mmCIF file of N, CA and C in Angstrom:
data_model
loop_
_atom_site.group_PDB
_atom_site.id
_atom_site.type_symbol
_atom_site.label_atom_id
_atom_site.label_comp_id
_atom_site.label_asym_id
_atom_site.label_seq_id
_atom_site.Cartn_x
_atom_site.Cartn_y
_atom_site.Cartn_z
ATOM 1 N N UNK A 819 279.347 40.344 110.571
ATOM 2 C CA UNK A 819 279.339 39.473 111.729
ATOM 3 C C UNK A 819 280.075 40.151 112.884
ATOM 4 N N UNK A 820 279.543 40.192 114.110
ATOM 5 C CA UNK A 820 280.080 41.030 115.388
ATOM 6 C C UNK A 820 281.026 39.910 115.534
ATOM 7 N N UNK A 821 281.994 40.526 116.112
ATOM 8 C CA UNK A 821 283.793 40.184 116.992
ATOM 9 C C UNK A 821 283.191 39.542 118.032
ATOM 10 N N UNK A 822 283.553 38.696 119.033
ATOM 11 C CA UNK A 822 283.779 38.394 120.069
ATOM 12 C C UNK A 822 284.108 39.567 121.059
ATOM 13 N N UNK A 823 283.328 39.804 122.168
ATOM 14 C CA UNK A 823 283.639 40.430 123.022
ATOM 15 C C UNK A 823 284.083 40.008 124.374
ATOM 16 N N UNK A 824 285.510 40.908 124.661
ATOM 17 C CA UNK A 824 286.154 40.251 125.620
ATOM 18 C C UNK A 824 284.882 39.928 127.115
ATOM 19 N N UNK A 825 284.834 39.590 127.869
ATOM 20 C CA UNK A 825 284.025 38.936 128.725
ATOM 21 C C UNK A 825 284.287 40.345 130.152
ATOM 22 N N UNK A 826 285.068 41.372 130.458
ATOM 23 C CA UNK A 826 285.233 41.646 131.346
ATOM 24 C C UNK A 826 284.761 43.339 130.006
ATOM 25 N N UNK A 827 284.479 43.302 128.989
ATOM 26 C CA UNK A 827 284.325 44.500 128.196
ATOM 27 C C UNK A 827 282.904 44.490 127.985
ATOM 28 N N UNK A 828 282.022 43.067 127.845
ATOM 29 C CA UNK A 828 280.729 42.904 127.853
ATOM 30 C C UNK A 828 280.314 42.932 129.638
ATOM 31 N N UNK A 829 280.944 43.253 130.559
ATOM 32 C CA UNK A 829 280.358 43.527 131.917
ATOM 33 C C UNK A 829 280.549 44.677 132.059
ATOM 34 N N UNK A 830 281.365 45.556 131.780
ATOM 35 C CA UNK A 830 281.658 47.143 131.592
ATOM 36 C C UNK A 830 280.265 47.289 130.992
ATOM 37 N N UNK A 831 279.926 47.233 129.574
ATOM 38 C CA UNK A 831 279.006 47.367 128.719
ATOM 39 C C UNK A 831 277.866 47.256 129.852
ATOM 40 N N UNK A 832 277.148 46.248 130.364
ATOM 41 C CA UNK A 832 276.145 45.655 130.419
ATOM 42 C C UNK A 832 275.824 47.053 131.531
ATOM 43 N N UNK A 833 277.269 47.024 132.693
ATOM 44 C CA UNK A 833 277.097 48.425 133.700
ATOM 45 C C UNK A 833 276.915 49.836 132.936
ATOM 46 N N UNK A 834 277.772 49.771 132.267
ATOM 47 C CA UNK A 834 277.265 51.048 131.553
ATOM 48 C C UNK A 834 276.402 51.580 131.272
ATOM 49 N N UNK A 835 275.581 50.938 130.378
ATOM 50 C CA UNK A 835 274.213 50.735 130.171
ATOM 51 C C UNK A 835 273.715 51.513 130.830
ATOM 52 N N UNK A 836 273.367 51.184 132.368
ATOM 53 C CA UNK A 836 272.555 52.104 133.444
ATOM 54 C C UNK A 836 272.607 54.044 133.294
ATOM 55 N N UNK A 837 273.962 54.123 133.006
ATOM 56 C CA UNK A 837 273.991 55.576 133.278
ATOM 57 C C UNK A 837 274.720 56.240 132.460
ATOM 58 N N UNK A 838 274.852 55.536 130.746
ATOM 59 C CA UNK A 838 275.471 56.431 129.620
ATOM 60 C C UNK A 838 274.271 56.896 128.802
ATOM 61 N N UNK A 839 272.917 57.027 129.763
ATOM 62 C CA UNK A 839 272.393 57.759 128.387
ATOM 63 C C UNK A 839 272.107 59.316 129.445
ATOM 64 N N UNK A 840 273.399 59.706 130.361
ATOM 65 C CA UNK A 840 273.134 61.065 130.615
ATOM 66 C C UNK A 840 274.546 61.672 130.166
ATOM 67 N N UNK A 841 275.069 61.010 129.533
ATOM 68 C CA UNK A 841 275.937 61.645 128.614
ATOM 69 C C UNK A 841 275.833 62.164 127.281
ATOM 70 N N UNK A 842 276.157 63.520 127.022
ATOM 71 C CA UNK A 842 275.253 64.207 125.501
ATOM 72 C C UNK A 842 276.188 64.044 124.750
ATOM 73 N N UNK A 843 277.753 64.208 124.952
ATOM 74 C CA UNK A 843 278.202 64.107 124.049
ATOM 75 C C UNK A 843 278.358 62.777 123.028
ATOM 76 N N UNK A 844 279.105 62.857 122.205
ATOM 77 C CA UNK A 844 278.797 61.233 121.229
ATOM 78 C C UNK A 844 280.404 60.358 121.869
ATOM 79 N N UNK A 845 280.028 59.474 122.190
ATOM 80 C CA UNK A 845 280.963 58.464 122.857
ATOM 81 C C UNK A 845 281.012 57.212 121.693
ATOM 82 N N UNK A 846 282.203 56.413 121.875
ATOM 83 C CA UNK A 846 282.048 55.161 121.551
ATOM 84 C C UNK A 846 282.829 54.557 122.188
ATOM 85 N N UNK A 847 282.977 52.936 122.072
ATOM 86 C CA UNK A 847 283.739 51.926 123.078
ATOM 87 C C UNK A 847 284.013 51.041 122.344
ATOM 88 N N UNK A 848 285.456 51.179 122.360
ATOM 89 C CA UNK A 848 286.604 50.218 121.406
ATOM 90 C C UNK A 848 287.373 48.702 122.197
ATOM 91 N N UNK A 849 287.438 47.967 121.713
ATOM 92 C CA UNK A 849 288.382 46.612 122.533
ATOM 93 C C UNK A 849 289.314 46.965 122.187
ATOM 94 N N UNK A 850 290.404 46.586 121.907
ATOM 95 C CA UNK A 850 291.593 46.909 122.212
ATOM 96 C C UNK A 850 292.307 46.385 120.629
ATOM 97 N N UNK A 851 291.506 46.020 119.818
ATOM 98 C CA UNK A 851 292.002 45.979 118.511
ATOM 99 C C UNK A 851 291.077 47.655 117.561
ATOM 100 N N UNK A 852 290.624 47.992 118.713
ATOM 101 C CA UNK A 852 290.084 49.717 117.894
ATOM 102 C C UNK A 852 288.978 49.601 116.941
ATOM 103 N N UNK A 853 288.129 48.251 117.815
ATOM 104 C CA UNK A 853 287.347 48.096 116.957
ATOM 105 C C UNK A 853 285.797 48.465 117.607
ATOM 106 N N UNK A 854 284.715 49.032 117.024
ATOM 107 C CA UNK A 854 283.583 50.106 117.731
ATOM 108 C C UNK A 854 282.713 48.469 118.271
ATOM 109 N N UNK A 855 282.625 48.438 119.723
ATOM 110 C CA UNK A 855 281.926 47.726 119.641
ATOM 111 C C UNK A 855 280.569 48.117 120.460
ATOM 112 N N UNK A 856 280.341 49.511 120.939
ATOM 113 C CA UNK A 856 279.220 49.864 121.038
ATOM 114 C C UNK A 856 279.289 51.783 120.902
ATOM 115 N N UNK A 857 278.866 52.225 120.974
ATOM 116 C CA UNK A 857 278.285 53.755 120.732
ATOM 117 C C UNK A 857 277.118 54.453 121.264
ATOM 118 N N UNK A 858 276.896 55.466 121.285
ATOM 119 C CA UNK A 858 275.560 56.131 121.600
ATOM 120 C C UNK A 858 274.994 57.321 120.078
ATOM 121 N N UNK A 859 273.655 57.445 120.684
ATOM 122 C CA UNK A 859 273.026 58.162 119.538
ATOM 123 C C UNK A 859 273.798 59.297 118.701
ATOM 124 N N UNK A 860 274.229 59.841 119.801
ATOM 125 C CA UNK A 860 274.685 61.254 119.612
ATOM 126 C C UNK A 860 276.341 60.987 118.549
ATOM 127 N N UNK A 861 276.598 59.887 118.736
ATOM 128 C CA UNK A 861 278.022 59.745 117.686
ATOM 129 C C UNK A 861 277.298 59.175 116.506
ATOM 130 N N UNK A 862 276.404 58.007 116.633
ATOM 131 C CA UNK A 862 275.673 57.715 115.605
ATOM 132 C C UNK A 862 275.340 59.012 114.096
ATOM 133 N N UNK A 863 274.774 59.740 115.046
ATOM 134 C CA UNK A 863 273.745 60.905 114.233
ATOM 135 C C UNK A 863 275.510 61.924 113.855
ATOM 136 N N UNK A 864 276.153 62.119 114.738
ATOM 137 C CA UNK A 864 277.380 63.055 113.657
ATOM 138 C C UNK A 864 277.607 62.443 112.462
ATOM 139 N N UNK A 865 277.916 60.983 111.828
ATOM 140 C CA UNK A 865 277.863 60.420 110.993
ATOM 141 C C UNK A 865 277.022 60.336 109.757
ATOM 142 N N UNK A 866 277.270 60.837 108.562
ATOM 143 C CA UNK A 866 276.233 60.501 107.309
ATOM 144 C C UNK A 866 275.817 59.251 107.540
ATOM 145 N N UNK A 867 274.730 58.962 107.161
ATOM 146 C CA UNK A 867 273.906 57.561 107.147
ATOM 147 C C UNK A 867 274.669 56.272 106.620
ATOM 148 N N UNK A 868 275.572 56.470 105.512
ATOM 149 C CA UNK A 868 276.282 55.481 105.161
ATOM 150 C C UNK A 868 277.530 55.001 105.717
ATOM 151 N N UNK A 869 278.206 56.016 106.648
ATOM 152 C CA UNK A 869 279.435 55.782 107.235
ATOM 153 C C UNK A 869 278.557 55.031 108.932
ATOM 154 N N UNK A 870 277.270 55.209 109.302
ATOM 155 C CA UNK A 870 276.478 55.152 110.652
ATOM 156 C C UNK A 870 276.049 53.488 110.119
ATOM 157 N N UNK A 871 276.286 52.834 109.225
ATOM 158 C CA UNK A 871 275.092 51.660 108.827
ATOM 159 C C UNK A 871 276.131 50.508 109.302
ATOM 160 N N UNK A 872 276.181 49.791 109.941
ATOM 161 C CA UNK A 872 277.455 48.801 110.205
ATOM 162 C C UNK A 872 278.378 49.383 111.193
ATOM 163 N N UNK A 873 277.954 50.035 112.620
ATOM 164 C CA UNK A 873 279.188 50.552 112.922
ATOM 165 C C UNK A 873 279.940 49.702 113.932
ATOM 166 N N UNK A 874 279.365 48.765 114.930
ATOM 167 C CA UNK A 874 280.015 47.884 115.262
ATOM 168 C C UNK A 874 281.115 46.854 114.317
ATOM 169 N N UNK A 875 281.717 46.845 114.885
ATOM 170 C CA UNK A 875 282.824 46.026 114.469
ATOM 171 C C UNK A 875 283.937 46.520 113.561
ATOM 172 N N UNK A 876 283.548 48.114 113.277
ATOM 173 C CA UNK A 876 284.577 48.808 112.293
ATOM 174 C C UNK A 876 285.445 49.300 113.218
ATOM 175 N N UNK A 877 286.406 49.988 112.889
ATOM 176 C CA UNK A 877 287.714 50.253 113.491
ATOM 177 C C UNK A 877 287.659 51.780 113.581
ATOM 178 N N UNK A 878 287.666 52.525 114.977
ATOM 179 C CA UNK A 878 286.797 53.804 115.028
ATOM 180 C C UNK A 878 287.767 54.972 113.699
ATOM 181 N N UNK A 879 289.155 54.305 113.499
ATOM 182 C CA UNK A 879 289.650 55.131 112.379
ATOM 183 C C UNK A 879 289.298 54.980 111.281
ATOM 184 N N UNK A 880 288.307 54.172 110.721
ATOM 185 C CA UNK A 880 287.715 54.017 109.893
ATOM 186 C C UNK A 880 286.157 54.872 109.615
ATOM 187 N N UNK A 881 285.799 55.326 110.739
ATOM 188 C CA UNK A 881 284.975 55.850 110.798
ATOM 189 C C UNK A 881 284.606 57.598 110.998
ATOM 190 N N UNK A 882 285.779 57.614 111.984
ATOM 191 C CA UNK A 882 285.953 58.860 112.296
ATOM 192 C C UNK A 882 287.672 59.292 112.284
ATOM 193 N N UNK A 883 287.991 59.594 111.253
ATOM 194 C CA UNK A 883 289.700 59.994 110.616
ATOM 195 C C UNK A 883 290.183 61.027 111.661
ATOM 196 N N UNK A 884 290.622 61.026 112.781
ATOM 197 C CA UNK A 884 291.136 62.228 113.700
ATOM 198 C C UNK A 884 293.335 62.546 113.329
ATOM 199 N N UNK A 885 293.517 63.870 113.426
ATOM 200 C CA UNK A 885 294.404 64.212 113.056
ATOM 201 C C UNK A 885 295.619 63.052 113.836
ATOM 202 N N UNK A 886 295.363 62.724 114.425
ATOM 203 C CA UNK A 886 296.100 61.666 116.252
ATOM 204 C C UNK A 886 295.850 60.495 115.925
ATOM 205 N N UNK A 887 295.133 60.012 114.973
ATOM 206 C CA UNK A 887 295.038 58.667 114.676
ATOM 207 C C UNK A 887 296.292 57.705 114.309
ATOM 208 N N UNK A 888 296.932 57.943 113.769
ATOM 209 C CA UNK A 888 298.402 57.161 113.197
ATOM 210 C C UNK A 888 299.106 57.539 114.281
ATOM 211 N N UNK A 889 299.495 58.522 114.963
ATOM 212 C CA UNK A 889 300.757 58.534 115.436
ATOM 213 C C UNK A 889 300.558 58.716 117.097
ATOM 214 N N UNK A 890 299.585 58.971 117.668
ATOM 215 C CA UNK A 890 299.356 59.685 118.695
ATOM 216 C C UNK A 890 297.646 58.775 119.208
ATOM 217 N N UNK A 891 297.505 57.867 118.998
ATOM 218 C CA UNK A 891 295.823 57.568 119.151
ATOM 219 C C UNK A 891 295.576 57.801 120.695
ATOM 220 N N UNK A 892 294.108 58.173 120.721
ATOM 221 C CA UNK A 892 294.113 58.374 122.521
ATOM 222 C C UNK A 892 293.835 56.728 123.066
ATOM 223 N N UNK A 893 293.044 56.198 122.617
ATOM 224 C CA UNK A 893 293.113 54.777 123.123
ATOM 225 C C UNK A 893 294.586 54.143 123.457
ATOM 226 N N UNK A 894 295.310 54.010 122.402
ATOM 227 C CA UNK A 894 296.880 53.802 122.839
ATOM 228 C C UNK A 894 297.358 54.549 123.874
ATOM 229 N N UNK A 895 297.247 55.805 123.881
ATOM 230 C CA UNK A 895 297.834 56.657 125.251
ATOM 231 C C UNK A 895 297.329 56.272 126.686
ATOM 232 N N UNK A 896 295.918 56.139 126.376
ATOM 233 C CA UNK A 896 295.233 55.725 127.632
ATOM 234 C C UNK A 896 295.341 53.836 128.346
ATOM 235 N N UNK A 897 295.819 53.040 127.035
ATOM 236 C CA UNK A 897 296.309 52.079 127.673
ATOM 237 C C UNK A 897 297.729 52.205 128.534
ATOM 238 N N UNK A 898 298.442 52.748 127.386
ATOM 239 C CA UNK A 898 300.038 52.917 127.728
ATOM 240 C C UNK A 898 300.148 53.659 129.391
ATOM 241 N N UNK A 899 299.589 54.379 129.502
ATOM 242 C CA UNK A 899 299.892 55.087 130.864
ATOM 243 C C UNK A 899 298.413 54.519 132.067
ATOM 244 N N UNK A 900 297.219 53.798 131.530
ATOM 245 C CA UNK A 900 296.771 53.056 132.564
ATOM 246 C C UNK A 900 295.727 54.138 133.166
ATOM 247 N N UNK A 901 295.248 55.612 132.233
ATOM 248 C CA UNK A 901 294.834 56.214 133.056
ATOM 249 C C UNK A 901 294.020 57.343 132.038
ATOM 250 N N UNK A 902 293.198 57.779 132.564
ATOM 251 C CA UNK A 902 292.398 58.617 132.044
ATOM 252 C C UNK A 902 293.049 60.044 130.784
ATOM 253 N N UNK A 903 292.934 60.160 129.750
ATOM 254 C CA UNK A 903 293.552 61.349 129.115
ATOM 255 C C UNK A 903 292.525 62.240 128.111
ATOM 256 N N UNK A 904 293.024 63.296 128.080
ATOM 257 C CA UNK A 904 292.085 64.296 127.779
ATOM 258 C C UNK A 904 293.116 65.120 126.302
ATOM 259 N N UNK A 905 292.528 65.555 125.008
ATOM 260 C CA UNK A 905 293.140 66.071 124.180
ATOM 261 C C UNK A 905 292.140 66.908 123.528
ATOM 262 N N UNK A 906 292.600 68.183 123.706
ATOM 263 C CA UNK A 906 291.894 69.609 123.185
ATOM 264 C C UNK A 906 292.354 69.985 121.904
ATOM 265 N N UNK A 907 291.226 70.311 120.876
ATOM 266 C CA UNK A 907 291.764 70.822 119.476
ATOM 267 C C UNK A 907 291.843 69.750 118.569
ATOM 268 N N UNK A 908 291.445 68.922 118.778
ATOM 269 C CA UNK A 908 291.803 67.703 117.705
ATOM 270 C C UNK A 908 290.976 68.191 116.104
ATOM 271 N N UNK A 909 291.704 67.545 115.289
ATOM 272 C CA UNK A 909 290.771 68.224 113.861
ATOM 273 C C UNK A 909 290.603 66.700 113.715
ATOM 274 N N UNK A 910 289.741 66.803 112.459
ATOM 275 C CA UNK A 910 289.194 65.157 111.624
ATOM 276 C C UNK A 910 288.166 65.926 110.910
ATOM 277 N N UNK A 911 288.124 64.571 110.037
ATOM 278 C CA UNK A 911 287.101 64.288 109.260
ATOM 279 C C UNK A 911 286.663 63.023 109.490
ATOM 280 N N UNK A 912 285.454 62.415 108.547
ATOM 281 C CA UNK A 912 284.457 61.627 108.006
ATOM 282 C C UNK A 912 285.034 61.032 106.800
ATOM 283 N N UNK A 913 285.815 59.361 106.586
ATOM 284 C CA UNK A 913 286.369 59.463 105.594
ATOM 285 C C UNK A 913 285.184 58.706 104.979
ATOM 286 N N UNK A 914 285.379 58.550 103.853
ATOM 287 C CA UNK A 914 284.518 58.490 102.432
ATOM 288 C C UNK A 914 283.695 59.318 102.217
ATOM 289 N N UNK A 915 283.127 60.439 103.322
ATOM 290 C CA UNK A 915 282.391 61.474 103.004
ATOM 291 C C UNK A 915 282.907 62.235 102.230
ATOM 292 N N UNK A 916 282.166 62.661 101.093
ATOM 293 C CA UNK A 916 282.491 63.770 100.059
ATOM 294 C C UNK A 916 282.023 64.989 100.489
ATOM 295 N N UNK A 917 281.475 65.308 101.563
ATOM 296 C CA UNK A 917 280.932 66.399 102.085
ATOM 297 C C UNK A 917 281.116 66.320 103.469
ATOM 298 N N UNK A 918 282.394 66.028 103.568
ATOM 299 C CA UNK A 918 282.807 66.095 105.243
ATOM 300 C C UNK A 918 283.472 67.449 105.480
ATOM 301 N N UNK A 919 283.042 68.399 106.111
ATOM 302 C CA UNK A 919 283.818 69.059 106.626
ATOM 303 C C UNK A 919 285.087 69.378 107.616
ATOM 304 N N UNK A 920 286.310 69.526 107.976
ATOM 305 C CA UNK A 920 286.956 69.537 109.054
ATOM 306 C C UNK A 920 285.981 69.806 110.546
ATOM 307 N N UNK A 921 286.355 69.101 111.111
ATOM 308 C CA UNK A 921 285.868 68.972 112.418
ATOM 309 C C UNK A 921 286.524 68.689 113.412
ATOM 310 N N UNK A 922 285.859 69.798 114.805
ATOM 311 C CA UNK A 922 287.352 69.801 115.917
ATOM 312 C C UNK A 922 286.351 69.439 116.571
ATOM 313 N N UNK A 923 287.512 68.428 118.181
ATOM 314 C CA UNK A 923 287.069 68.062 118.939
ATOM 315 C C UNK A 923 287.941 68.181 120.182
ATOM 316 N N UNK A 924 286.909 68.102 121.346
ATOM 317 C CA UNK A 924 287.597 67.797 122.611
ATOM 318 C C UNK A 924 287.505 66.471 122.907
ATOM 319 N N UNK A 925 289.020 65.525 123.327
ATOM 320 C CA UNK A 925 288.797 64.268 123.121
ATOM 321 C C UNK A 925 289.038 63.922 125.163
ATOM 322 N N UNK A 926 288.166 62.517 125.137
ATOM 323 C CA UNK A 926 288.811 62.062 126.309
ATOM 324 C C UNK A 926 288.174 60.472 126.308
ATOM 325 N N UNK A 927 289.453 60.239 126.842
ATOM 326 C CA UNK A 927 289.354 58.131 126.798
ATOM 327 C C UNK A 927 289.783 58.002 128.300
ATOM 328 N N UNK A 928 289.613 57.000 128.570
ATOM 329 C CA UNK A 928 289.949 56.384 129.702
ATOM 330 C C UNK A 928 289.658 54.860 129.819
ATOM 331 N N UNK A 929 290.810 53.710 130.174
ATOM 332 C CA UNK A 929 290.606 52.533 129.606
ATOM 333 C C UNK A 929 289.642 51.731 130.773
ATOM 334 N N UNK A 930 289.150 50.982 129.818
ATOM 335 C CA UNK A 930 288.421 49.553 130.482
ATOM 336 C C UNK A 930 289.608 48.236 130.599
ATOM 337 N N UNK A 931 289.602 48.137 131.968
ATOM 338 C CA UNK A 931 290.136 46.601 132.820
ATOM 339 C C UNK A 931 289.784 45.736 133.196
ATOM 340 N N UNK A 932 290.220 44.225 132.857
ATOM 341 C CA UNK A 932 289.657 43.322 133.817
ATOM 342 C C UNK A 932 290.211 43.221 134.790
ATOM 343 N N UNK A 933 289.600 42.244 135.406
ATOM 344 C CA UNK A 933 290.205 41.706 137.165
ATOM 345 C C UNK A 933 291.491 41.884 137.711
ATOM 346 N N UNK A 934 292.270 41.287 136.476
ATOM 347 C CA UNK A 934 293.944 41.618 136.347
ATOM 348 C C UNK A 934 294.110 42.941 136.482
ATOM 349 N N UNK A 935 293.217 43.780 135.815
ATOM 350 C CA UNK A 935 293.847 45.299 135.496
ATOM 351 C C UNK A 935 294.269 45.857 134.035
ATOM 352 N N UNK A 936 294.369 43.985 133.495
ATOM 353 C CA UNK A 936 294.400 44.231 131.716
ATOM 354 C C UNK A 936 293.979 45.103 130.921
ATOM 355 N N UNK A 937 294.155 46.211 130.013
ATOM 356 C CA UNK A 937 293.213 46.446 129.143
ATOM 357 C C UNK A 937 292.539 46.002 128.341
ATOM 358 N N UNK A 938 291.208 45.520 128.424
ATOM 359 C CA UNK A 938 290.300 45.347 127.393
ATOM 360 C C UNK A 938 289.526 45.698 126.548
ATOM 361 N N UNK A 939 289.548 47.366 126.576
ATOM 362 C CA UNK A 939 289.328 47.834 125.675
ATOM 363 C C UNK A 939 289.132 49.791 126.260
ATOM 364 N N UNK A 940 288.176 50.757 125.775
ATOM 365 C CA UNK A 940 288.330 52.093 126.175
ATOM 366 C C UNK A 940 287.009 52.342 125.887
ATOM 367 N N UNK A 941 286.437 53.779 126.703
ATOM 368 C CA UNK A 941 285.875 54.731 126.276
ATOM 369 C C UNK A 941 286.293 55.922 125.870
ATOM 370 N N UNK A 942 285.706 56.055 124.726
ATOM 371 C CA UNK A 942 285.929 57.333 124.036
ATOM 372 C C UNK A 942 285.132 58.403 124.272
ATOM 373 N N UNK A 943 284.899 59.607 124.571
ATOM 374 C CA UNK A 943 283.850 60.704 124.329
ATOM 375 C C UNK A 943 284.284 61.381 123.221
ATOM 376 N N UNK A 944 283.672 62.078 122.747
ATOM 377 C CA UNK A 944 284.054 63.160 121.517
ATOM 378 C C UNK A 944 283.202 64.568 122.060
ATOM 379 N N UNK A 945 283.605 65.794 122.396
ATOM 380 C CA UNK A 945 282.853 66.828 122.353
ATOM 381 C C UNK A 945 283.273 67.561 121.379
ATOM 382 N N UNK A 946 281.947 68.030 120.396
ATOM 383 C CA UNK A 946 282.228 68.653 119.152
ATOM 384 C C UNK A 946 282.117 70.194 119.547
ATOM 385 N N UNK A 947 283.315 70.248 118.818
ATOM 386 C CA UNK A 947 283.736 71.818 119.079
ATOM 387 C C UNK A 947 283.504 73.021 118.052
ATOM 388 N N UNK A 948 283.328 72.393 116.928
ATOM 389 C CA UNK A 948 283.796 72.781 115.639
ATOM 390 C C UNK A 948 282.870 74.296 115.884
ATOM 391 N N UNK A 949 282.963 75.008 115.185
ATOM 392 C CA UNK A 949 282.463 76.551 114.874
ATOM 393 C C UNK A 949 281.714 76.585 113.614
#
């Protein structure tokens, strides 16, 4: 069953829409409990089929294990300071994959606000770096 979406995160969304499918890399968009509430193809398809089946409403550390997740998350950084951030080198995996390989990324979030300026949630990009 999908979450409730905050009302100023489903108008982000709806704008978005228009002009995230000229973005290649794989993105997703979290509310502010870190939970996926939309994505594009390109993050879809990095995913084995079974970790890709249900991905709304999972919690993007659930999905995609990045070394920054517990202690350092970029969504948290990018609320906390109100502003766009960028993190080079990140490693992760694919958890429950038994055939996940380490995987590096170039990360960058930057939060979604309502009217107030609140955070209601982030975009994520992921550019895969790995070799």
């Amino acid at each position: 069953m999908d979450a409730v979406v905050d009302p100023a995160l489903q108008q982000f969304l709806t704008e978005f829409k228009r002009v995230s499918t000229a973005i290649v890399d794989s993105y997703f968009v979290v509310d502010t409990e870190r939970r996926i509430v939309d994505f594009n193809r390109a993050f879809y398809a990095l995913l084995p089929r079974q970790a890709a089946r249900g991905l709304k409403g999972k919690r993007c550390f659930e999905v995609l294990e990045l070394n920054i997740c517990q202690q350092a998350c970029i969504a948290q950084q990018c609320w906390a300071d109100n502003k766009h951030v960028r993190l080079d080198e990140i490693s992760g995996t694919i958890p429950g994959d038994p055939d996940s390989k380490r995987l590096r990324f170039i990360l960058s979030a930057v939060p979604i606000n309502d009217e107030r300026g609140q955070a209601v949630g982030a975009l994520e990009i992921q550019r895969n770096v790995t070799d």
